[in-house]
Amino acid sequence: MVMFLFLVVALAVVVGAVTLAVVGGGDNAPLPEAAPERLQDSLPPDRPVGRADVDRLRFPLAARGYRMADVDDALGRLAAELDERDARIADLESALAGARAAAAHLSADKPAPHPEDDQR
């Protein structure tokens, strides 16, 4: 019985020492903290996002799929740029409609040329 207790205590001491050696140790720990994998080629901050930027976009894998913060940042950026483009398209379409209306109004105000003027 004494031998069994000695083996259990020795096993507990060995397991504890191995655990402390692997997990503990401060700055010179055997297994240092690994930096989390981050998005390498993010969307360009200095210009609008293009099709090639989206095609090259690859998210780093995390324990349960993709890093949620990276995906949220990329989707937020794409949504903001799509909103800006939609607003720009709407502005351009309204400007075009206004120009067409002004051109139609000017052509309606012009007197029609008389056929006699062409013959002189």
CSV table of N, CA, C and O in Angstrom, one decimal:
chain,number,residue,atom,x,y,z
A,1,MET,N,0.8,-1.2,0.0
A,1,MET,CA,0.0,0.0,0.0
A,1,MET,C,0.9,1.3,0.0
A,1,MET,O,0.5,2.2,-0.7
A,2,VAL,N,2.0,1.2,0.7
A,2,VAL,CA,2.8,2.4,0.8
A,2,VAL,C,3.5,2.6,-0.6
A,2,VAL,O,3.6,3.7,-1.0
A,3,MET,N,3.8,1.5,-1.2
A,3,MET,CA,4.4,1.6,-2.6
A,3,MET,C,3.4,2.3,-3.6
A,3,MET,O,3.8,3.1,-4.4
A,4,PHE,N,2.2,1.9,-3.5
A,4,PHE,CA,1.2,2.5,-4.3
A,4,PHE,C,1.0,4.0,-4.1
A,4,PHE,O,1.0,4.7,-5.1
A,5,LEU,N,1.0,4.4,-2.8
A,5,LEU,CA,0.9,5.8,-2.5
A,5,LEU,C,2.1,6.6,-3.0
A,5,LEU,O,2.0,7.7,-3.5
A,6,PHE,N,3.3,6.0,-2.9
A,6,PHE,CA,4.5,6.6,-3.4
A,6,PHE,C,4.4,6.8,-4.9
A,6,PHE,O,4.8,7.8,-5.4
A,7,LEU,N,4.0,5.8,-5.6
A,7,LEU,CA,3.9,5.9,-7.1
A,7,LEU,C,2.8,7.0,-7.5
A,7,LEU,O,3.1,7.7,-8.4
A,8,VAL,N,1.7,7.1,-6.8
A,8,VAL,CA,0.7,8.1,-7.1
A,8,VAL,C,1.3,9.5,-6.9
A,8,VAL,O,1.1,10.4,-7.7
A,9,VAL,N,2.0,9.7,-5.7
A,9,VAL,CA,2.6,11.0,-5.4
A,9,VAL,C,3.6,11.3,-6.5
A,9,VAL,O,3.7,12.4,-6.9
A,10,ALA,N,4.5,10.3,-6.8
A,10,ALA,CA,5.5,10.6,-7.8
A,10,ALA,C,5.0,10.9,-9.1
A,10,ALA,O,5.5,11.8,-9.8
A,11,LEU,N,3.9,10.2,-9.5
A,11,LEU,CA,3.2,10.5,-10.8
A,11,LEU,C,2.7,11.9,-10.8
A,11,LEU,O,2.8,12.7,-11.8
A,12,ALA,N,2.1,12.3,-9.7
A,12,ALA,CA,1.5,13.7,-9.6
A,12,ALA,C,2.6,14.7,-9.7
A,12,ALA,O,2.4,15.8,-10.3
A,13,VAL,N,3.7,14.5,-9.0
A,13,VAL,CA,4.8,15.4,-9.1
A,13,VAL,C,5.4,15.5,-10.5
A,13,VAL,O,5.7,16.6,-11.0
A,14,VAL,N,5.5,14.4,-11.2
A,14,VAL,CA,6.1,14.4,-12.6
A,14,VAL,C,5.1,15.1,-13.5
A,14,VAL,O,5.5,16.0,-14.3
A,15,VAL,N,3.8,14.9,-13.4
A,15,VAL,CA,2.8,15.5,-14.2
A,15,VAL,C,2.8,17.0,-13.9
A,15,VAL,O,2.8,17.9,-14.9
A,16,GLY,N,2.9,17.4,-12.7
A,16,GLY,CA,2.9,18.8,-12.3
A,16,GLY,C,4.2,19.5,-12.8
A,16,GLY,O,4.1,20.6,-13.3
A,17,ALA,N,5.3,18.8,-12.8
A,17,ALA,CA,6.6,19.4,-13.3
A,17,ALA,C,6.5,19.6,-14.8
A,17,ALA,O,7.0,20.7,-15.3
A,18,VAL,N,6.0,18.6,-15.5
A,18,VAL,CA,5.9,18.7,-16.9
A,18,VAL,C,4.9,19.8,-17.3
A,18,VAL,O,5.2,20.6,-18.2
A,19,THR,N,3.8,19.9,-16.6
A,19,THR,CA,2.8,21.0,-16.9
A,19,THR,C,3.4,22.4,-16.7
A,19,THR,O,3.3,23.3,-17.5
A,20,LEU,N,4.1,22.6,-15.6
A,20,LEU,CA,4.8,23.8,-15.3
A,20,LEU,C,5.9,24.2,-16.3
A,20,LEU,O,6.0,25.3,-16.7
A,21,ALA,N,6.6,23.2,-16.8
A,21,ALA,CA,7.6,23.4,-17.7
A,21,ALA,C,7.1,23.8,-19.1
A,21,ALA,O,7.6,24.7,-19.8
A,22,VAL,N,5.9,23.3,-19.5
A,22,VAL,CA,5.3,23.6,-20.8
A,22,VAL,C,4.6,24.9,-20.7
A,22,VAL,O,4.7,25.8,-21.6
A,23,VAL,N,3.7,25.1,-19.7
A,23,VAL,CA,2.9,26.3,-19.6
A,23,VAL,C,3.5,27.5,-19.0
A,23,VAL,O,3.4,28.6,-19.4
A,24,GLY,N,4.2,27.3,-17.9
A,24,GLY,CA,4.8,28.4,-17.1
A,24,GLY,C,6.2,28.7,-17.7
A,24,GLY,O,6.6,28.3,-18.8
A,25,GLY,N,6.9,29.6,-17.0
A,25,GLY,CA,8.2,29.9,-17.4
A,25,GLY,C,8.4,31.4,-17.7
A,25,GLY,O,9.5,31.8,-18.0
A,26,GLY,N,7.4,32.2,-17.7
A,26,GLY,CA,7.6,33.6,-17.9
A,26,GLY,C,8.0,34.0,-19.3
A,26,GLY,O,7.5,33.4,-20.3
A,27,ASP,N,9.0,34.9,-19.5
A,27,ASP,CA,9.4,35.4,-20.8
A,27,ASP,C,10.2,34.3,-21.5
A,27,ASP,O,10.3,34.3,-22.7
A,28,ASN,N,10.9,33.5,-20.8
A,28,ASN,CA,11.7,32.4,-21.4
A,28,ASN,C,11.1,31.1,-21.4
A,28,ASN,O,11.7,30.1,-21.2
A,29,ALA,N,9.8,31.1,-21.6
A,29,ALA,CA,9.0,29.9,-21.6
A,29,ALA,C,9.3,29.0,-22.8
A,29,ALA,O,9.7,29.5,-23.8
A,30,PRO,N,9.3,27.7,-22.6
A,30,PRO,CA,9.6,26.8,-23.7
A,30,PRO,C,8.6,27.0,-24.9
A,30,PRO,O,9.0,26.8,-26.0
A,31,LEU,N,7.4,27.3,-24.6
A,31,LEU,CA,6.4,27.5,-25.7
A,31,LEU,C,5.9,28.9,-25.6
A,31,LEU,O,4.9,29.2,-24.9
A,32,PRO,N,6.5,29.9,-26.3
A,32,PRO,CA,6.1,31.3,-26.2
A,32,PRO,C,4.7,31.4,-26.9
A,32,PRO,O,4.3,30.6,-27.7
A,33,GLU,N,4.0,32.5,-26.5
A,33,GLU,CA,2.7,32.8,-27.1
A,33,GLU,C,2.9,33.1,-28.6
A,33,GLU,O,3.7,33.8,-29.0
A,34,ALA,N,2.1,32.4,-29.4
A,34,ALA,CA,2.1,32.6,-30.8
A,34,ALA,C,1.2,33.8,-31.2
A,34,ALA,O,0.1,34.0,-30.6
A,35,ALA,N,1.7,34.7,-32.0
A,35,ALA,CA,0.9,35.8,-32.4
A,35,ALA,C,-0.2,35.3,-33.3
A,35,ALA,O,-0.1,34.4,-34.1
A,36,PRO,N,-1.4,35.9,-33.1
A,36,PRO,CA,-2.5,35.4,-33.9
A,36,PRO,C,-2.3,35.8,-35.4
A,36,PRO,O,-1.7,36.8,-35.7
A,37,GLU,N,-2.8,34.9,-36.2
A,37,GLU,CA,-2.6,35.1,-37.6
A,37,GLU,C,-3.5,36.3,-38.0
A,37,GLU,O,-4.7,36.3,-37.7
A,38,ARG,N,-3.0,37.2,-38.7
A,38,ARG,CA,-3.8,38.4,-39.2
A,38,ARG,C,-3.9,38.4,-40.7
A,38,ARG,O,-3.2,37.8,-41.4
A,39,LEU,N,-4.8,39.2,-41.1
A,39,LEU,CA,-5.1,39.4,-42.5
A,39,LEU,C,-3.8,40.1,-43.2
A,39,LEU,O,-3.4,41.1,-42.8
A,40,GLN,N,-3.2,39.4,-44.2
A,40,GLN,CA,-2.0,39.9,-44.8
A,40,GLN,C,-2.2,41.0,-45.7
A,40,GLN,O,-1.7,42.1,-45.6
A,41,ASP,N,-3.0,40.8,-46.8
A,41,ASP,CA,-3.3,41.8,-47.8
A,41,ASP,C,-4.7,42.3,-47.6
A,41,ASP,O,-5.6,41.8,-48.2
A,42,SER,N,-4.8,43.3,-46.8
A,42,SER,CA,-6.1,43.9,-46.6
A,42,SER,C,-6.5,44.8,-47.8
A,42,SER,O,-5.7,45.0,-48.7
A,43,LEU,N,-7.7,45.3,-47.7
A,43,LEU,CA,-8.2,46.1,-48.8
A,43,LEU,C,-7.4,47.5,-48.8
A,43,LEU,O,-7.1,48.0,-47.7
A,44,PRO,N,-7.1,48.0,-49.9
A,44,PRO,CA,-6.3,49.2,-50.0
A,44,PRO,C,-7.0,50.4,-49.3
A,44,PRO,O,-8.1,50.7,-49.7
A,45,PRO,N,-6.3,51.1,-48.4
A,45,PRO,CA,-6.9,52.3,-47.7
A,45,PRO,C,-6.8,53.6,-48.5
A,45,PRO,O,-7.6,54.5,-48.3
A,46,ASP,N,-6.0,53.6,-49.5
A,46,ASP,CA,-5.7,54.9,-50.2
A,46,ASP,C,-6.4,55.0,-51.6
A,46,ASP,O,-6.2,56.0,-52.2
A,47,ARG,N,-7.2,54.0,-51.9
A,47,ARG,CA,-7.9,54.1,-53.2
A,47,ARG,C,-9.2,53.2,-53.1
A,47,ARG,O,-9.3,52.4,-52.2
A,48,PRO,N,-10.1,53.4,-54.1
A,48,PRO,CA,-11.3,52.5,-54.0
A,48,PRO,C,-11.0,51.1,-54.3
A,48,PRO,O,-10.0,50.7,-54.9
A,49,VAL,N,-11.8,50.2,-53.7
A,49,VAL,CA,-11.6,48.8,-53.9
A,49,VAL,C,-12.0,48.4,-55.3
A,49,VAL,O,-13.1,48.8,-55.8
A,50,GLY,N,-11.2,47.6,-55.9
A,50,GLY,CA,-11.5,47.1,-57.2
A,50,GLY,C,-11.8,45.6,-57.2
A,50,GLY,O,-11.6,44.9,-56.2
A,51,ARG,N,-12.2,45.1,-58.4
A,51,ARG,CA,-12.5,43.6,-58.5
A,51,ARG,C,-11.3,42.8,-58.1
A,51,ARG,O,-11.4,41.8,-57.4
A,52,ALA,N,-10.1,43.2,-58.6
A,52,ALA,CA,-8.9,42.4,-58.3
A,52,ALA,C,-8.6,42.4,-56.8
A,52,ALA,O,-8.1,41.3,-56.3
A,53,ASP,N,-8.9,43.5,-56.1
A,53,ASP,CA,-8.6,43.5,-54.7
A,53,ASP,C,-9.5,42.5,-54.0
A,53,ASP,O,-9.1,41.7,-53.1
A,54,VAL,N,-10.7,42.4,-54.4
A,54,VAL,CA,-11.7,41.4,-53.8
A,54,VAL,C,-11.3,40.0,-54.1
A,54,VAL,O,-11.3,39.1,-53.3
A,55,ASP,N,-10.8,39.8,-55.4
A,55,ASP,CA,-10.4,38.4,-55.8
A,55,ASP,C,-9.2,38.0,-55.0
A,55,ASP,O,-9.0,36.8,-54.7
A,56,ARG,N,-8.3,38.9,-54.7
A,56,ARG,CA,-7.0,38.5,-53.9
A,56,ARG,C,-7.3,38.4,-52.4
A,56,ARG,O,-6.4,37.9,-51.7
A,57,LEU,N,-8.4,38.9,-51.9
A,57,LEU,CA,-8.7,38.9,-50.5
A,57,LEU,C,-8.8,37.5,-50.0
A,57,LEU,O,-9.7,36.7,-50.4
A,58,ARG,N,-8.0,37.1,-49.0
A,58,ARG,CA,-8.0,35.8,-48.4
A,58,ARG,C,-8.0,36.0,-46.9
A,58,ARG,O,-7.1,36.6,-46.4
A,59,PHE,N,-8.9,35.4,-46.2
A,59,PHE,CA,-8.9,35.5,-44.7
A,59,PHE,C,-8.2,34.4,-44.1
A,59,PHE,O,-8.2,33.3,-44.5
A,60,PRO,N,-7.4,34.8,-43.0
A,60,PRO,CA,-6.7,33.7,-42.3
A,60,PRO,C,-7.6,32.8,-41.5
A,60,PRO,O,-8.7,33.3,-41.0
A,61,LEU,N,-7.3,31.6,-41.4
A,61,LEU,CA,-8.1,30.7,-40.6
A,61,LEU,C,-7.9,30.8,-39.2
A,61,LEU,O,-6.8,31.1,-38.7
A,62,ALA,N,-8.9,30.6,-38.4
A,62,ALA,CA,-8.9,30.6,-36.9
A,62,ALA,C,-9.4,29.3,-36.5
A,62,ALA,O,-9.7,28.4,-37.3
A,63,ALA,N,-9.5,29.1,-35.2
A,63,ALA,CA,-9.9,27.9,-34.6
A,63,ALA,C,-11.2,27.4,-35.1
A,63,ALA,O,-11.5,26.2,-35.3
A,64,ARG,N,-12.2,28.3,-35.3
A,64,ARG,CA,-13.5,27.9,-35.7
A,64,ARG,C,-13.9,28.6,-37.1
A,64,ARG,O,-15.0,29.0,-37.3
A,65,GLY,N,-12.9,28.6,-38.0
A,65,GLY,CA,-13.2,29.2,-39.3
A,65,GLY,C,-12.4,30.4,-39.6
A,65,GLY,O,-11.2,30.3,-39.6
A,66,TYR,N,-13.0,31.5,-39.8
A,66,TYR,CA,-12.3,32.8,-40.1
A,66,TYR,C,-12.3,33.7,-38.9
A,66,TYR,O,-13.3,33.6,-38.1
A,67,ARG,N,-11.4,34.6,-38.8
A,67,ARG,CA,-11.4,35.6,-37.7
A,67,ARG,C,-12.5,36.6,-38.0
A,67,ARG,O,-12.6,37.2,-39.0
A,68,MET,N,-13.5,36.6,-37.1
A,68,MET,CA,-14.7,37.4,-37.3
A,68,MET,C,-14.4,38.9,-37.5
A,68,MET,O,-15.0,39.6,-38.3
A,69,ALA,N,-13.4,39.4,-36.8
A,69,ALA,CA,-13.0,40.8,-36.9
A,69,ALA,C,-12.5,41.2,-38.3
A,69,ALA,O,-12.9,42.2,-38.9
A,70,ASP,N,-11.7,40.3,-38.9
A,70,ASP,CA,-11.2,40.6,-40.2
A,70,ASP,C,-12.3,40.5,-41.3
A,70,ASP,O,-12.4,41.4,-42.1
A,71,VAL,N,-13.2,39.6,-41.1
A,71,VAL,CA,-14.3,39.5,-42.1
A,71,VAL,C,-15.3,40.7,-41.9
A,71,VAL,O,-15.7,41.3,-42.9
A,72,ASP,N,-15.6,41.1,-40.7
A,72,ASP,CA,-16.4,42.2,-40.4
A,72,ASP,C,-15.8,43.5,-41.0
A,72,ASP,O,-16.5,44.3,-41.6
A,73,ASP,N,-14.5,43.7,-40.8
A,73,ASP,CA,-13.8,44.9,-41.3
A,73,ASP,C,-13.9,44.9,-42.9
A,73,ASP,O,-14.2,46.0,-43.4
A,74,ALA,N,-13.7,43.8,-43.5
A,74,ALA,CA,-13.7,43.8,-45.0
A,74,ALA,C,-15.1,44.0,-45.5
A,74,ALA,O,-15.3,44.8,-46.4
A,75,LEU,N,-16.1,43.4,-44.9
A,75,LEU,CA,-17.5,43.5,-45.3
A,75,LEU,C,-18.0,45.0,-45.1
A,75,LEU,O,-18.7,45.5,-45.9
A,76,GLY,N,-17.5,45.5,-43.9
A,76,GLY,CA,-17.9,46.9,-43.7
A,76,GLY,C,-17.3,47.9,-44.7
A,76,GLY,O,-18.0,48.8,-45.2
A,77,ARG,N,-16.1,47.6,-45.1
A,77,ARG,CA,-15.4,48.5,-46.1
A,77,ARG,C,-16.1,48.4,-47.4
A,77,ARG,O,-16.4,49.3,-48.1
A,78,LEU,N,-16.4,47.1,-47.8
A,78,LEU,CA,-17.1,46.9,-49.1
A,78,LEU,C,-18.5,47.5,-49.1
A,78,LEU,O,-18.9,48.1,-50.1
A,79,ALA,N,-19.2,47.4,-48.0
A,79,ALA,CA,-20.5,48.0,-47.9
A,79,ALA,C,-20.5,49.5,-48.0
A,79,ALA,O,-21.3,50.1,-48.7
A,80,ALA,N,-19.5,50.1,-47.3
A,80,ALA,CA,-19.4,51.6,-47.4
A,80,ALA,C,-19.0,52.0,-48.8
A,80,ALA,O,-19.6,53.0,-49.3
A,81,GLU,N,-18.2,51.3,-49.5
A,81,GLU,CA,-17.8,51.7,-50.9
A,81,GLU,C,-19.0,51.5,-51.8
A,81,GLU,O,-19.2,52.3,-52.8
A,82,LEU,N,-19.7,50.4,-51.6
A,82,LEU,CA,-20.9,50.2,-52.5
A,82,LEU,C,-21.9,51.3,-52.3
A,82,LEU,O,-22.6,51.8,-53.2
A,83,ASP,N,-22.1,51.8,-51.0
A,83,ASP,CA,-23.0,52.9,-50.7
A,83,ASP,C,-22.6,54.2,-51.4
A,83,ASP,O,-23.4,54.9,-52.0
A,84,GLU,N,-21.2,54.4,-51.4
A,84,GLU,CA,-20.7,55.6,-52.0
A,84,GLU,C,-20.9,55.5,-53.6
A,84,GLU,O,-21.3,56.5,-54.2
A,85,ARG,N,-20.7,54.4,-54.1
A,85,ARG,CA,-20.9,54.2,-55.6
A,85,ARG,C,-22.4,54.3,-56.0
A,85,ARG,O,-22.7,54.9,-57.0
A,86,ASP,N,-23.2,53.8,-55.1
A,86,ASP,CA,-24.7,53.9,-55.4
A,86,ASP,C,-25.1,55.4,-55.4
A,86,ASP,O,-25.9,55.8,-56.2
A,87,ALA,N,-24.6,56.1,-54.4
A,87,ALA,CA,-24.9,57.5,-54.3
A,87,ALA,C,-24.4,58.3,-55.5
A,87,ALA,O,-25.1,59.1,-56.0
A,88,ARG,N,-23.2,58.0,-55.9
A,88,ARG,CA,-22.6,58.6,-57.1
A,88,ARG,C,-23.4,58.3,-58.3
A,88,ARG,O,-23.6,59.2,-59.1
A,89,ILE,N,-23.8,57.1,-58.5
A,89,ILE,CA,-24.6,56.7,-59.7
A,89,ILE,C,-25.9,57.4,-59.7
A,89,ILE,O,-26.4,58.0,-60.7
A,90,ALA,N,-26.6,57.5,-58.5
A,90,ALA,CA,-27.8,58.2,-58.4
A,90,ALA,C,-27.6,59.7,-58.7
A,90,ALA,O,-28.5,60.3,-59.4
A,91,ASP,N,-26.5,60.3,-58.2
A,91,ASP,CA,-26.3,61.7,-58.6
A,91,ASP,C,-26.1,61.9,-60.1
A,91,ASP,O,-26.6,62.9,-60.7
A,92,LEU,N,-25.3,61.0,-60.7
A,92,LEU,CA,-25.0,61.2,-62.1
A,92,LEU,C,-26.3,60.9,-62.9
A,92,LEU,O,-26.5,61.6,-63.9
A,93,GLU,N,-27.1,60.0,-62.5
A,93,GLU,CA,-28.4,59.8,-63.2
A,93,GLU,C,-29.3,60.9,-63.1
A,93,GLU,O,-30.0,61.3,-64.1
A,94,SER,N,-29.4,61.6,-61.9
A,94,SER,CA,-30.3,62.7,-61.8
A,94,SER,C,-29.7,63.9,-62.6
A,94,SER,O,-30.5,64.7,-63.2
A,95,ALA,N,-28.4,64.1,-62.6
A,95,ALA,CA,-27.8,65.1,-63.5
A,95,ALA,C,-28.1,64.9,-64.9
A,95,ALA,O,-28.4,65.8,-65.7
A,96,LEU,N,-28.0,63.6,-65.4
A,96,LEU,CA,-28.3,63.3,-66.8
A,96,LEU,C,-29.7,63.6,-67.1
A,96,LEU,O,-30.1,64.1,-68.1
A,97,ALA,N,-30.6,63.2,-66.2
A,97,ALA,CA,-32.1,63.5,-66.4
A,97,ALA,C,-32.3,65.0,-66.5
A,97,ALA,O,-33.1,65.4,-67.3
A,98,GLY,N,-31.7,65.8,-65.6
A,98,GLY,CA,-31.8,67.2,-65.7
A,98,GLY,C,-31.3,67.8,-67.0
A,98,GLY,O,-31.9,68.7,-67.6
A,99,ALA,N,-30.1,67.3,-67.4
A,99,ALA,CA,-29.6,67.8,-68.7
A,99,ALA,C,-30.5,67.4,-69.9
A,99,ALA,O,-30.7,68.2,-70.8
A,100,ARG,N,-31.1,66.2,-69.8
A,100,ARG,CA,-32.0,65.8,-70.9
A,100,ARG,C,-33.2,66.7,-70.9
A,100,ARG,O,-33.7,67.1,-72.0
A,101,ALA,N,-33.7,67.0,-69.7
A,101,ALA,CA,-34.9,67.8,-69.6
A,101,ALA,C,-34.6,69.2,-70.1
A,101,ALA,O,-35.5,69.8,-70.8
A,102,ALA,N,-33.5,69.7,-69.7
A,102,ALA,CA,-33.1,71.1,-70.2
A,102,ALA,C,-32.9,71.1,-71.7
A,102,ALA,O,-33.3,72.1,-72.4
A,103,ALA,N,-32.3,70.1,-72.3
A,103,ALA,CA,-32.2,70.0,-73.7
A,103,ALA,C,-33.5,69.9,-74.4
A,103,ALA,O,-33.8,70.6,-75.4
A,104,ALA,N,-34.4,69.2,-73.9
A,104,ALA,CA,-35.7,69.0,-74.4
A,104,ALA,C,-36.5,70.3,-74.3
A,104,ALA,O,-37.2,70.7,-75.3
A,105,HIS,N,-36.3,71.1,-73.2
A,105,HIS,CA,-37.0,72.4,-73.0
A,105,HIS,C,-36.4,73.4,-74.0
A,105,HIS,O,-37.2,74.2,-74.6
A,106,LEU,N,-35.1,73.4,-74.3
A,106,LEU,CA,-34.5,74.3,-75.2
A,106,LEU,C,-35.0,74.0,-76.6
A,106,LEU,O,-35.2,74.9,-77.4
A,107,SER,N,-35.0,72.8,-77.0
A,107,SER,CA,-35.5,72.4,-78.3
A,107,SER,C,-36.9,72.7,-78.6
A,107,SER,O,-37.4,73.0,-79.7
A,108,ALA,N,-37.7,72.7,-77.5
A,108,ALA,CA,-39.2,73.0,-77.6
A,108,ALA,C,-39.4,74.5,-77.8
A,108,ALA,O,-40.3,75.0,-78.4
A,109,ASP,N,-38.5,75.3,-77.1
A,109,ASP,CA,-38.6,76.7,-77.2
A,109,ASP,C,-38.1,77.3,-78.5
A,109,ASP,O,-38.5,78.4,-78.9
A,110,LYS,N,-37.2,76.6,-79.2
A,110,LYS,CA,-36.7,77.1,-80.5
A,110,LYS,C,-37.8,77.1,-81.6
A,110,LYS,O,-38.6,76.1,-81.6
A,111,PRO,N,-37.9,78.1,-82.4
A,111,PRO,CA,-38.9,78.1,-83.4
A,111,PRO,C,-38.5,77.1,-84.5
A,111,PRO,O,-37.3,76.9,-84.8
A,112,ALA,N,-39.4,76.4,-85.1
A,112,ALA,CA,-39.1,75.4,-86.1
A,112,ALA,C,-38.7,76.2,-87.4
A,112,ALA,O,-39.2,77.2,-87.7
A,113,PRO,N,-37.7,75.7,-88.0
A,113,PRO,CA,-37.2,76.4,-89.2
A,113,PRO,C,-38.2,76.3,-90.3
A,113,PRO,O,-38.9,75.2,-90.5
A,114,HIS,N,-38.4,77.3,-91.1
A,114,HIS,CA,-39.4,77.3,-92.2
A,114,HIS,C,-38.7,76.7,-93.4
A,114,HIS,O,-37.5,77.0,-93.7
A,115,PRO,N,-39.5,76.0,-94.2
A,115,PRO,CA,-38.9,75.4,-95.4
A,115,PRO,C,-38.4,76.5,-96.4
A,115,PRO,O,-37.5,76.3,-97.2
A,116,GLU,N,-39.0,77.6,-96.4
A,116,GLU,CA,-38.7,78.7,-97.3
A,116,GLU,C,-37.3,79.2,-97.0
A,116,GLU,O,-36.5,79.6,-97.9
A,117,ASP,N,-36.8,79.2,-95.7
A,117,ASP,CA,-35.5,79.7,-95.4
A,117,ASP,C,-34.4,78.8,-96.0
A,117,ASP,O,-33.4,79.3,-96.3
A,118,ASP,N,-34.7,77.5,-96.1
A,118,ASP,CA,-33.7,76.6,-96.7
A,118,ASP,C,-33.5,76.8,-98.2
A,118,ASP,O,-32.5,76.6,-98.7
A,119,GLN,N,-34.6,77.3,-98.8
A,119,GLN,CA,-34.5,77.4,-100.3
A,119,GLN,C,-33.7,78.7,-100.7
A,119,GLN,O,-33.3,78.8,-101.8
A,120,ARG,N,-33.6,79.7,-99.9
A,120,ARG,CA,-32.9,80.9,-100.3
A,120,ARG,C,-31.5,80.8,-100.3
A,120,ARG,O,-30.6,80.3,-100.2
